Coordinates of C-alpha atoms and ligand atoms in Angstrom, one line a residue:
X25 CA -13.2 -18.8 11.8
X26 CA -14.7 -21.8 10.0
X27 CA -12.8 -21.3 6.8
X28 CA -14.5 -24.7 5.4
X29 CA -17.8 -22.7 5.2
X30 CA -16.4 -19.4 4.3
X31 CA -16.6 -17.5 1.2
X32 CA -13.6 -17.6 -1.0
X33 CA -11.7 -14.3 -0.5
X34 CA -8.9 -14.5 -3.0
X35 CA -8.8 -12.3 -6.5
X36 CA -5.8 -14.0 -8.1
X37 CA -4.2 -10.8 -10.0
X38 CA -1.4 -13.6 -11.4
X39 CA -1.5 -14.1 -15.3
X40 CA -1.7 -17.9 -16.1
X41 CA 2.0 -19.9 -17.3
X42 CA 0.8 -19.7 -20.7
X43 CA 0.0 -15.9 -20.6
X44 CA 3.6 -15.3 -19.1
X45 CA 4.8 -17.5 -21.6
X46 CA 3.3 -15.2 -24.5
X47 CA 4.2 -12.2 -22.7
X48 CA 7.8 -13.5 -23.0
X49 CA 8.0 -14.7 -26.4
X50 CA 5.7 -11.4 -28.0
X51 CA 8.3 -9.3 -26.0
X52 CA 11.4 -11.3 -27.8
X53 CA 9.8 -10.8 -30.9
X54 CA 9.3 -7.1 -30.4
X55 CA 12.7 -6.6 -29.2
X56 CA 14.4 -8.5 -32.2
X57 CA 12.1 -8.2 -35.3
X58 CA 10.7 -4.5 -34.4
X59 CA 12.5 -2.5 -32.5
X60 CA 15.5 -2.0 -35.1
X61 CA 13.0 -0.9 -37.2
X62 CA 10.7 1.5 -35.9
X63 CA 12.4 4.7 -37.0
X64 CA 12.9 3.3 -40.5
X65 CA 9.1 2.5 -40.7
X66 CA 8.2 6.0 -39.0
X67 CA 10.0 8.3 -40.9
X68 CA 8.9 6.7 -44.5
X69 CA 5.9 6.3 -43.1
X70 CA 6.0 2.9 -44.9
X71 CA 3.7 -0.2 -43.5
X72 CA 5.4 -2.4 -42.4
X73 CA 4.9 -5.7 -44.2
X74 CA 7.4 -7.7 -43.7
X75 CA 6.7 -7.3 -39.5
X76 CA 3.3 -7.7 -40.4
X77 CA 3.8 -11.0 -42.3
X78 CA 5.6 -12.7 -39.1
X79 CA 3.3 -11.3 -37.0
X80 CA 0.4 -13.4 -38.9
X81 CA 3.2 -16.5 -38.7
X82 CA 2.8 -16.4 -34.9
X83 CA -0.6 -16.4 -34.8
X84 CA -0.7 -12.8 -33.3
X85 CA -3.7 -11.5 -36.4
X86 CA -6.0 -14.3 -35.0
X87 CA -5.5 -14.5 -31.6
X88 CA -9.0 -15.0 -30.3
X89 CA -10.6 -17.0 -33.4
X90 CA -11.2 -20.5 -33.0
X91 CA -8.3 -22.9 -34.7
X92 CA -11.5 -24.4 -36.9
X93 CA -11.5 -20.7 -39.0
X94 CA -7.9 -20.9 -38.8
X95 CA -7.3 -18.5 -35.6
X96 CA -5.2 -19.5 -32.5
X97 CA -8.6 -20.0 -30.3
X98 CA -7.0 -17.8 -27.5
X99 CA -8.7 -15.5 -25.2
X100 CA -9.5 -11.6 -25.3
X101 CA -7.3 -11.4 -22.6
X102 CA -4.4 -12.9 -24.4
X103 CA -5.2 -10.3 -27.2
X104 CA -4.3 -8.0 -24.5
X105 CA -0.8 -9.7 -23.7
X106 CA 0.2 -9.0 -27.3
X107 CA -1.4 -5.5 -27.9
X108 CA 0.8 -4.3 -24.7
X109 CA 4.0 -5.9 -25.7
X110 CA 4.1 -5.0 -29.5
X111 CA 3.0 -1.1 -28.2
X112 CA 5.8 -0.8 -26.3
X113 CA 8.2 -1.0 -28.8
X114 CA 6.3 0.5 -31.2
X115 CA 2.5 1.8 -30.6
X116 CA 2.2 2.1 -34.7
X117 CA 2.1 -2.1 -35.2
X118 CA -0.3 -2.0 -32.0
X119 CA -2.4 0.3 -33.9
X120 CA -2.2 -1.6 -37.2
X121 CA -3.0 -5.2 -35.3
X122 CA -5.9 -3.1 -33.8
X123 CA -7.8 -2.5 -37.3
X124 CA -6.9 -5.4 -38.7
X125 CA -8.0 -8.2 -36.0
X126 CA -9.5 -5.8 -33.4
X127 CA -11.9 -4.4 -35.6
X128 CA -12.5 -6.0 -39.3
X129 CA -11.7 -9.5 -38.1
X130 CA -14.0 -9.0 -35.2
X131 CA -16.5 -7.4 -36.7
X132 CA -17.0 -10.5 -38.7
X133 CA -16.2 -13.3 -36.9
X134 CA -18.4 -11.3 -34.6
X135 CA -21.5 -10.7 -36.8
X136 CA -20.9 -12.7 -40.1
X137 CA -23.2 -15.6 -41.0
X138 CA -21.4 -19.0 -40.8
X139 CA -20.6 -18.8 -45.2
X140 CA -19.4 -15.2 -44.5
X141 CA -17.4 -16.4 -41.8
X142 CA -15.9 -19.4 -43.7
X143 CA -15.3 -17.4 -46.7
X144 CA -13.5 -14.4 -44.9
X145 CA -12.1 -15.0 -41.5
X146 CA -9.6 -17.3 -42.5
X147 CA -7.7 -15.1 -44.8
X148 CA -8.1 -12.6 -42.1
X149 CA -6.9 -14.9 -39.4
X150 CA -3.6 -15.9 -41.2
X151 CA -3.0 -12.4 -42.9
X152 CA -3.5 -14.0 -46.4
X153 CA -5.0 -10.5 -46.7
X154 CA -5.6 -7.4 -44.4
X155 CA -8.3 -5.5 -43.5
X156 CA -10.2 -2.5 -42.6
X157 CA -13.6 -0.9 -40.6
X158 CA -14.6 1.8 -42.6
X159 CA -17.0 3.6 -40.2
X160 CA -15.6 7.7 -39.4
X161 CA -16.6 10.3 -42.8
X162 CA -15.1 13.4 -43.1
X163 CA -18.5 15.2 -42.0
X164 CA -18.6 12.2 -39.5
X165 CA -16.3 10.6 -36.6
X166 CA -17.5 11.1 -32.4
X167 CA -21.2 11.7 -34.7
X168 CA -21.0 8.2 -36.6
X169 CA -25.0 8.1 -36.8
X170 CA -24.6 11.2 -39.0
X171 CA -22.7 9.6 -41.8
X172 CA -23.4 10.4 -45.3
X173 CA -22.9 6.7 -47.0
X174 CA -25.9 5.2 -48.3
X175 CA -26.3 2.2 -49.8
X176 CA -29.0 1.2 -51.9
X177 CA -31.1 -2.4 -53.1
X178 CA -31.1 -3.0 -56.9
X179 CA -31.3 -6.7 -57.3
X180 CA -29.4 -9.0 -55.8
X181 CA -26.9 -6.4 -54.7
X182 CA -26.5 -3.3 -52.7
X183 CA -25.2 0.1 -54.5
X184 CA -22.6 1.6 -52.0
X185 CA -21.5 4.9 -52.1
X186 CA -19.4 7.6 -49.9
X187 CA -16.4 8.0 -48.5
X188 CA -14.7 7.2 -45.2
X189 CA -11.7 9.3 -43.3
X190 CA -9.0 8.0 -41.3
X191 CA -9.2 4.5 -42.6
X192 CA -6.3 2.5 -40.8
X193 CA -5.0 0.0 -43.0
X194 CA -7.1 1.2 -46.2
X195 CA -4.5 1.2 -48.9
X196 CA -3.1 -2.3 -48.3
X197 CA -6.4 -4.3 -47.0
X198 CA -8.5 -6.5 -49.5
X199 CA -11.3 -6.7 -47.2
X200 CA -13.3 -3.6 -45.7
X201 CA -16.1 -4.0 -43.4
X202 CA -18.2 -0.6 -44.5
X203 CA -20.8 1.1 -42.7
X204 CA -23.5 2.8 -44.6
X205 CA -27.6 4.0 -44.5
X206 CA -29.9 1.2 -46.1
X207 CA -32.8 3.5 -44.5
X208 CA -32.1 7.4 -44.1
X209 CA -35.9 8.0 -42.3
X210 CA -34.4 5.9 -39.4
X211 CA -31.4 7.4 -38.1
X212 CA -29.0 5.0 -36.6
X213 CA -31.3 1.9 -37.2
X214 CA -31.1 2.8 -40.5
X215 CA -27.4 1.7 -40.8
X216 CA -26.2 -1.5 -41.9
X217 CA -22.5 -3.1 -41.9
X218 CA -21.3 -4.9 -45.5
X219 CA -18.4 -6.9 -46.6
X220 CA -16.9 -4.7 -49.5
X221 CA -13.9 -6.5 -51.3
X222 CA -10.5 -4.2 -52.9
X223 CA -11.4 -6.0 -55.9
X224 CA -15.2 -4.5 -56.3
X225 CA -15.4 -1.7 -59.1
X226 CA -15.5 1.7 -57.7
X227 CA -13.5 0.7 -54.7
X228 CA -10.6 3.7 -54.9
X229 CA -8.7 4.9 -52.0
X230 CA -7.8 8.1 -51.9
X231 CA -5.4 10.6 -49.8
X232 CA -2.6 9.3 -47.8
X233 CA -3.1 11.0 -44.8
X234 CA 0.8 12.6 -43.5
X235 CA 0.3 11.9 -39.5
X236 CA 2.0 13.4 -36.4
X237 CA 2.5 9.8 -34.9
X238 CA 1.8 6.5 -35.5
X239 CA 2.8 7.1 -39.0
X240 CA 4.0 3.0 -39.7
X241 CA 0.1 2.8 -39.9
X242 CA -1.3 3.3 -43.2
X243 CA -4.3 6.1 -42.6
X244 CA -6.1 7.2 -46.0
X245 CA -9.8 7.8 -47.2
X246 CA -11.7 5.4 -48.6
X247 CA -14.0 6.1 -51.6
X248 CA -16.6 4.0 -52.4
X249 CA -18.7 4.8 -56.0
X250 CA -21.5 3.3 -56.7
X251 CA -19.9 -0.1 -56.1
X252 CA -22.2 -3.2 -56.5
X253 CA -22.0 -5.1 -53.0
X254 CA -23.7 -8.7 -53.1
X255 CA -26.8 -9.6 -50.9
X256 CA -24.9 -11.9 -49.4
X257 CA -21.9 -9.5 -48.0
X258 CA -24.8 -7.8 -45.8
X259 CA -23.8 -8.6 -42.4
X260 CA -26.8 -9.5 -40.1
X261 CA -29.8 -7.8 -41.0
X262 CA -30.4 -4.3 -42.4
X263 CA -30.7 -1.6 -39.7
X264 CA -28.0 -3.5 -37.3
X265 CA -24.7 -2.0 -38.3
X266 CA -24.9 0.6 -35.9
X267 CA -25.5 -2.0 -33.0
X268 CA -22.6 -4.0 -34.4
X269 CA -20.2 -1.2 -35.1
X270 CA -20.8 -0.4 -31.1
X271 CA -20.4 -4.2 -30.0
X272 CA -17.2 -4.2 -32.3
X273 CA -16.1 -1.0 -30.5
X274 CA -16.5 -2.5 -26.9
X275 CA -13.6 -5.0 -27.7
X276 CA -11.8 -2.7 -29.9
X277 CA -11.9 -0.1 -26.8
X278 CA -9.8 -2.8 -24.9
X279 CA -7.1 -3.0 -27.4
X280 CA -6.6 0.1 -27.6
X281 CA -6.2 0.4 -23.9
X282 CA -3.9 -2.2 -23.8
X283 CA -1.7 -0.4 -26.6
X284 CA -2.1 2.3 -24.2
X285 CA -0.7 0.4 -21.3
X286 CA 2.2 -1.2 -23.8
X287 CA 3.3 2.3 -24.6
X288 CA 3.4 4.2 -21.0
X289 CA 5.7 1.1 -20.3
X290 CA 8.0 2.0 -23.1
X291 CA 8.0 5.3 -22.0
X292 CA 8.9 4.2 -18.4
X293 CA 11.5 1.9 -19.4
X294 CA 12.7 4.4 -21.5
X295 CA 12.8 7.4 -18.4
X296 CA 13.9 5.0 -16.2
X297 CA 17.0 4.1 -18.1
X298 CA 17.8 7.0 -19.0
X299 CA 17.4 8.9 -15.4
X300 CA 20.1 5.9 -14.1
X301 CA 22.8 7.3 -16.4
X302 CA 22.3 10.9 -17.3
X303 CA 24.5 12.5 -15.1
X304 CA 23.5 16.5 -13.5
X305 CA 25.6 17.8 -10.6
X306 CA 27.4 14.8 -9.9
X307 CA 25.0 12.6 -9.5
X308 CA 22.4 10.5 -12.0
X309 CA 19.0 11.9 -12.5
X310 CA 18.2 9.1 -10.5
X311 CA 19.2 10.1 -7.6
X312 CA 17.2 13.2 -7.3
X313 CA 14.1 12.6 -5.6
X314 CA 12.0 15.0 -8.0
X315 CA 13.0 12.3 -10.8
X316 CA 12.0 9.3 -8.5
X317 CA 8.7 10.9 -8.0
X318 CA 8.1 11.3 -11.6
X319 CA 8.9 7.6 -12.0
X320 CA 6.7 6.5 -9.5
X321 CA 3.9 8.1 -10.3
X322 CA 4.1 6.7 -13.6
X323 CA 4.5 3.2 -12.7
X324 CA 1.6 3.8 -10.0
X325 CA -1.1 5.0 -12.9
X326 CA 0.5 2.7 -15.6
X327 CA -0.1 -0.7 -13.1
X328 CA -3.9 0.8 -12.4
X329 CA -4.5 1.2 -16.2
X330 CA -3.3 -2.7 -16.8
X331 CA -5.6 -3.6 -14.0
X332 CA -8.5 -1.9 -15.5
X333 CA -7.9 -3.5 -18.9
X334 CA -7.3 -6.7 -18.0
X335 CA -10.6 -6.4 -15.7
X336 CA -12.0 -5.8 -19.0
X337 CA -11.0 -8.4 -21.0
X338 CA -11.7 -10.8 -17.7
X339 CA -15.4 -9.6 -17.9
X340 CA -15.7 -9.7 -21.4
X341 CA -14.4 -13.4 -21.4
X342 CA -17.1 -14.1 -18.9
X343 CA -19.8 -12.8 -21.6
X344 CA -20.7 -10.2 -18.9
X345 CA -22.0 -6.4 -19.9
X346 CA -18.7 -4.5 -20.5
X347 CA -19.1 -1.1 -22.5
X348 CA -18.4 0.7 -19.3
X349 CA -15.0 -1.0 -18.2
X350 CA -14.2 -1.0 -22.3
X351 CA -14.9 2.5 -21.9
X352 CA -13.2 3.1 -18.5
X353 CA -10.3 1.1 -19.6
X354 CA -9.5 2.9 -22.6
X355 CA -10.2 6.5 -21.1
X356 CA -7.8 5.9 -18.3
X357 CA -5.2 4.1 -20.1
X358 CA -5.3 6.8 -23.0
X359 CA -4.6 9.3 -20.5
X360 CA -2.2 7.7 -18.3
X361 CA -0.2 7.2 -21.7
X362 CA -0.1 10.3 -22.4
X363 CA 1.2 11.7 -19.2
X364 CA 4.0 9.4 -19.2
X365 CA 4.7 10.4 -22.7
X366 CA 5.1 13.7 -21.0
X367 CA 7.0 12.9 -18.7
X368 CA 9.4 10.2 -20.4
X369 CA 10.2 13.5 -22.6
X370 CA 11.0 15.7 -19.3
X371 CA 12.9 13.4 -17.8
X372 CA 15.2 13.1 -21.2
X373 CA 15.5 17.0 -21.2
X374 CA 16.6 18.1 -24.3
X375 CA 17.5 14.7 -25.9
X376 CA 13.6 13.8 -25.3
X377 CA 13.2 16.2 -27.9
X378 CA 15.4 14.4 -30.4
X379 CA 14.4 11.3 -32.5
X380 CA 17.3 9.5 -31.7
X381 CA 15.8 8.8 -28.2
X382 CA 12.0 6.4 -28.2
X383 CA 10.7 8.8 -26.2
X384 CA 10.3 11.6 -28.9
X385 CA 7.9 9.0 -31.1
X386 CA 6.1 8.0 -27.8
X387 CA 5.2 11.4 -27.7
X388 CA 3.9 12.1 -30.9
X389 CA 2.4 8.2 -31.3
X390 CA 0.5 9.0 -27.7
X391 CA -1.9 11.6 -29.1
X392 CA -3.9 9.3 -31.2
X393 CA -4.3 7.2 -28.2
X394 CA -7.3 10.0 -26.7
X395 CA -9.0 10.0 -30.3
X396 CA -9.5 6.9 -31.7
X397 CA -12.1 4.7 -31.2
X398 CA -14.1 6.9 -28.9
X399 CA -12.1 10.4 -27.8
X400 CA -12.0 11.3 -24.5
X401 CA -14.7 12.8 -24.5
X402 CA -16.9 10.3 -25.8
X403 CA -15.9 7.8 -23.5
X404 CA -16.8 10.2 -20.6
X405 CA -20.6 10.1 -22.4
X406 CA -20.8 6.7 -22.6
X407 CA -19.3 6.3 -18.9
X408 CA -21.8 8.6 -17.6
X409 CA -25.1 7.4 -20.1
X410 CA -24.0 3.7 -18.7
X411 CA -23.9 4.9 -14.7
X412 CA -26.6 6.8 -15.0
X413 CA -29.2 4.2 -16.1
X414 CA -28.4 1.5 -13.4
Ligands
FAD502 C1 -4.7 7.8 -37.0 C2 -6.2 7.5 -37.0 C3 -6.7 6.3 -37.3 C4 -8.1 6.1 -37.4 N1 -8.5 4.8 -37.8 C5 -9.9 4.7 -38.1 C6 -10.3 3.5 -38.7 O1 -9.6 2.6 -39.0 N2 -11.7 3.4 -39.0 C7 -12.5 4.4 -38.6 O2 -13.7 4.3 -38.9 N3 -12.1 5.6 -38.0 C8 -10.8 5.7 -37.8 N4 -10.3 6.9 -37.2 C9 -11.3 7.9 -36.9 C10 -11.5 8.2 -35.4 O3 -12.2 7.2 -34.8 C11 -12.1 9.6 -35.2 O4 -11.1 10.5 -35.6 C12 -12.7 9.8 -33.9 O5 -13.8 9.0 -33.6 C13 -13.1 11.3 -33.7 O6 -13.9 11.7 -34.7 P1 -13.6 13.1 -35.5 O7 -12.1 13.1 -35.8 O8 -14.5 13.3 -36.6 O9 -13.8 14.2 -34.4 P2 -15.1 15.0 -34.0 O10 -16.2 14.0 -33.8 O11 -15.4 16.0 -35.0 O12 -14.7 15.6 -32.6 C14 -14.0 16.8 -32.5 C15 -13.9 17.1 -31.0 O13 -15.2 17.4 -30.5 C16 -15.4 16.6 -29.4 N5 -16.8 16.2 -29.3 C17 -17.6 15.7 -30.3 N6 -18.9 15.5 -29.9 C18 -18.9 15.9 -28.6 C19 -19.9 16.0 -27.6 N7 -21.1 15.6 -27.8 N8 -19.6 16.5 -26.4 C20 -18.3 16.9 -26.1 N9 -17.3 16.9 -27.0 C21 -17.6 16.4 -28.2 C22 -14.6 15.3 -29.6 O14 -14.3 14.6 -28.4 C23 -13.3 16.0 -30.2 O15 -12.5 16.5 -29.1 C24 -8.9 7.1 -37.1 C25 -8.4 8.4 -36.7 C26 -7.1 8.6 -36.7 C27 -6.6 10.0 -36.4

C-alpha cells in the first residue's frame, strides 16, 4: 500500500504529558488533603472550605478560563482530568467544583458581556468568592420552562422574585446566576439569566436540605424577594436564558460524567482491594472467579464511560455540536457509577454496609449522579429528540 498517499488511520486514545502530569498531581492532592477528611466533612455535612480554598490555590476553580480573567487557560478536557480525580476520593468536592466553575463560572464566562466578565469571573476564577446556578423550583426541576420566578423592569433594574430548590453551593456563594420569566406569554423564550449578588436586599436562603449522599455539598433553597437586580446584571438579551441555561448544561453534563467516571474508579479500587485480602474458605475473594467477573465488568463499563466523556470534551474543544455526547456521556457514566457502587458494596459484604469502609458513601453519593443536571430520563429525551432530527 502507498502509505505516503493514504489516509491517516490512527485515533491516539493517549492523554498528553501535561494531562498525565495533572492527573498525577490532582490525584496527590486528593489522596493527601481530602481523603482524611471525607467522613469528617460527610457526617457534619459541613462544606468544606478549607479543601475548597486550596483547591482555588491550584488553579482547579478556573481551569478552562483564560489566564487574562485570572483562570488557568486549560482545556475542557483537562476540566475532566480533575473532575475524575477529586470524585474518586470524594464525589461531594466533585459536585461542589461542578456548581461553582461548571455551571456559575461558565455560565458567565460563557454568556456575560466583556464588563460582566471582568467584574465577575475573576473572583470566580480564584475562589475570592463562590458561586451558584439557581435554575430547578420546587414546582420545577426535569420541567425548567415551567418555573414560577419572574422578574420584572422598573427602571434601571429588574425586580426578581421566587425561589429555587436544590441550590448547590447556595448558602456560602456571593454570586448566583438566577433564572427567571422577563415574559410569561412566551414560554421558554420568555426566560432570561441575571447576575444576582448575596449582598442584594431580599436575597435569603432558606432550608438546608439533610441529603442521603453527597452531603459535604451545601444544598438549600434560595429565596429571592422582590430583590432589585441592575440592567446591567442581565446576561445577554432578555428571552435567552433558557438557551444559555441549556448551552451551560451541555458542558456541565460532561463534568458530571467525569465525577461519574472518578467515583466508579473509587469504588473499583476500593472492591479490588478489598477482594485481594478478605479471606472466605481459604482463599481471598480474589480468587473466586464470580468476584473477578464482578471486577471485570466494572472496569470494562468504567473504561467505556471515560472514553465517552473524554470524546466529549475532545468534540467540545473542537467547537463541534455536542448535546448528544454531553448527554450520552453523562447517561452512561451516571449509570455505570451506580452499578459499580453496587457492586463495590457486594463485594465488601457486610463491611460494605458500614461507614468505615468508602464504599458505603459511594453508595449513597452515587444516586445523585442519575438526577442532576438532566435525570436519566431526560437525557434519554434529549438523546432521542437529537437522533431523531438528523
Ligand atoms: C443534591 C442536588 C443538587 C442539585 N443542585 C442543583 C443546582 O445547583 N442548581 C439547580 O438549578 N438545580 C440543582 N439540582 C436540581 C436537579 O437538577 C433536579 O433535581 C433535577 O433536574 C430533577 O428535577 P426534579 O427533582 O424536580 O424532578 P422531576 O422533574 O419532578 O422528575 C421526577 C421524576 O420524573 C421523571 N420525569 C420528569 N419528566 C419526565 C418525562 N417527560 N418523561 C419521563 N420521565 C420524566 C424524572 O426523570 C424523575 O425520575 C440539584 C438536585 C440535587 C438533588
Amino acid at each position: 500500500m502507498d502509505t505516503a498517499s493514504s489516509p491517516d488511520l490512527t485515533i491516539d486514545f493517549r492523554l498528553s504529558e501535561d494531562m498525565e502530569l495533572l492527573k498525577g498531581s490532582v490525584r496527590d492532592f486528593a489522596r493527601s488533603e481530602i481523603l482524611p477528611f471525607v467522613m469528617k466533612y460527610d457526617e457534619a455535612q459541613e462544606f468544606p472550605a478549607p479543601i475548597f480554598r486550596k483547591m482555588a490555590d491550584l488553579g482547579f476553580l478556573g481551569a478552562t478560563i483564560p489566564p487574562e480573567l485570572e483562570g488557568a487557560g486549560l482545556s475542557p478536557l483537562h476540566f475532566v482530568i480533575i473532575m475524575e480525580e477529586l470524585s474518586r476520593v470524594d464525589p461531594s468536592i466533585g459536585l461542589t467544583l461542578a456548581a461553582h466553575s461548571g455551571l456559575c463560572l461558565q455560565h458567565i464566562a460563557l454568556w456575560g458581556n466583556a464588563d460582566q466578565q471582568q467584574k465577575y469571573v475573576p473572583d470566580l476564577a480564584t475562589g475570592r468568592k463562590i458561586g451558584s446556578w439557581c435554575l430547578t423550583e420546587p414546582g420545577s426541576g426535569s420541567d425548567a420552562s415551567g418555573m414560577k420566578t419572574t422578574a420584572v423592569a422598573d427602571g434601571d433594574s429588574y425586580v426578581l422574585t421566587g425561589s429555587k430548590s436544590f441550590i448547590t453551593n447556595g448558602s456560602y456563594a456571593s454570586t448566583y446566576v438566577v433564572t427567571a420569566k422577563t415574559d410569561q406569554s412566551k414560554g421558554n423564550k420568555g426566560i432570561s439569566a441575571f447576575i444576582v449578588e448575596r449582598s442584594m436586599k431580599g436575597v435569603n436562603v432558606g432550608k438546608k436540605e439533610n441529603k442521603l449522599g453527597m452531603r459535604a455539598s451545601d444544598t438549600v433553597v434560595m429565596m429571592f424577594d422582590e430583590v432589585r437586580v441592575p440592567k446591567a446584571n442581565l446576561i445577554g438579551r432578555e428571552g435567552e436564558g433558557f438557551r444559555q441555561a441549556l448551552v451551560v448544561l451541555e458542558s456541565g453534563r460532561i463534568g458530571i460524567a467525569a465525577l461519574s467516571v472518578g467515583l466508579a474508579q473509587g469504588a473499583l479500587d476500593a472492591a479490588a482491594k478489598y477482594a485481594k485480602e478478605r479471606q472466605a474458605f481459604g482463599k481471598t475473594l480474589a480468587e473466586f472467579q464470580g468476584i473477578q467477573f464482578k471486577l471485570a465488568d466494572m472496569a470494562t463499563q468504567i473504561a467505556a464511560a471515560r472514553l465517552l466523556t473524554y470524546r466529549a470534551a475532545q468534540t467540545k474543544i473542537q467547537g463541534e455540536p455536542v448535546a448528544r455526547l454531553a448527554a450520552q456521556a453523562k447517561l452512561f457514566a451516571s449509570e455505570v457509577a451506580q452499578r459499580a457502587a453496587t457492586e463495590a458494596v457486594q463485594i465488601h459484604g457486610g463491611y460494605g454496609f458500614i461507614k468505615d469502609f468508602p464504599v458505603e458513601k459511594f453508595y449513597r453519593d452515587v444516586k445523585l449522579l442519575t438526577i442532576g443536571e438532566g435525570t436519566s430520563e431526560v437525557l434519554r429525551m434529549v438523546i432521542a429528540k437529537n437522533l431523531l432530527q438528523e
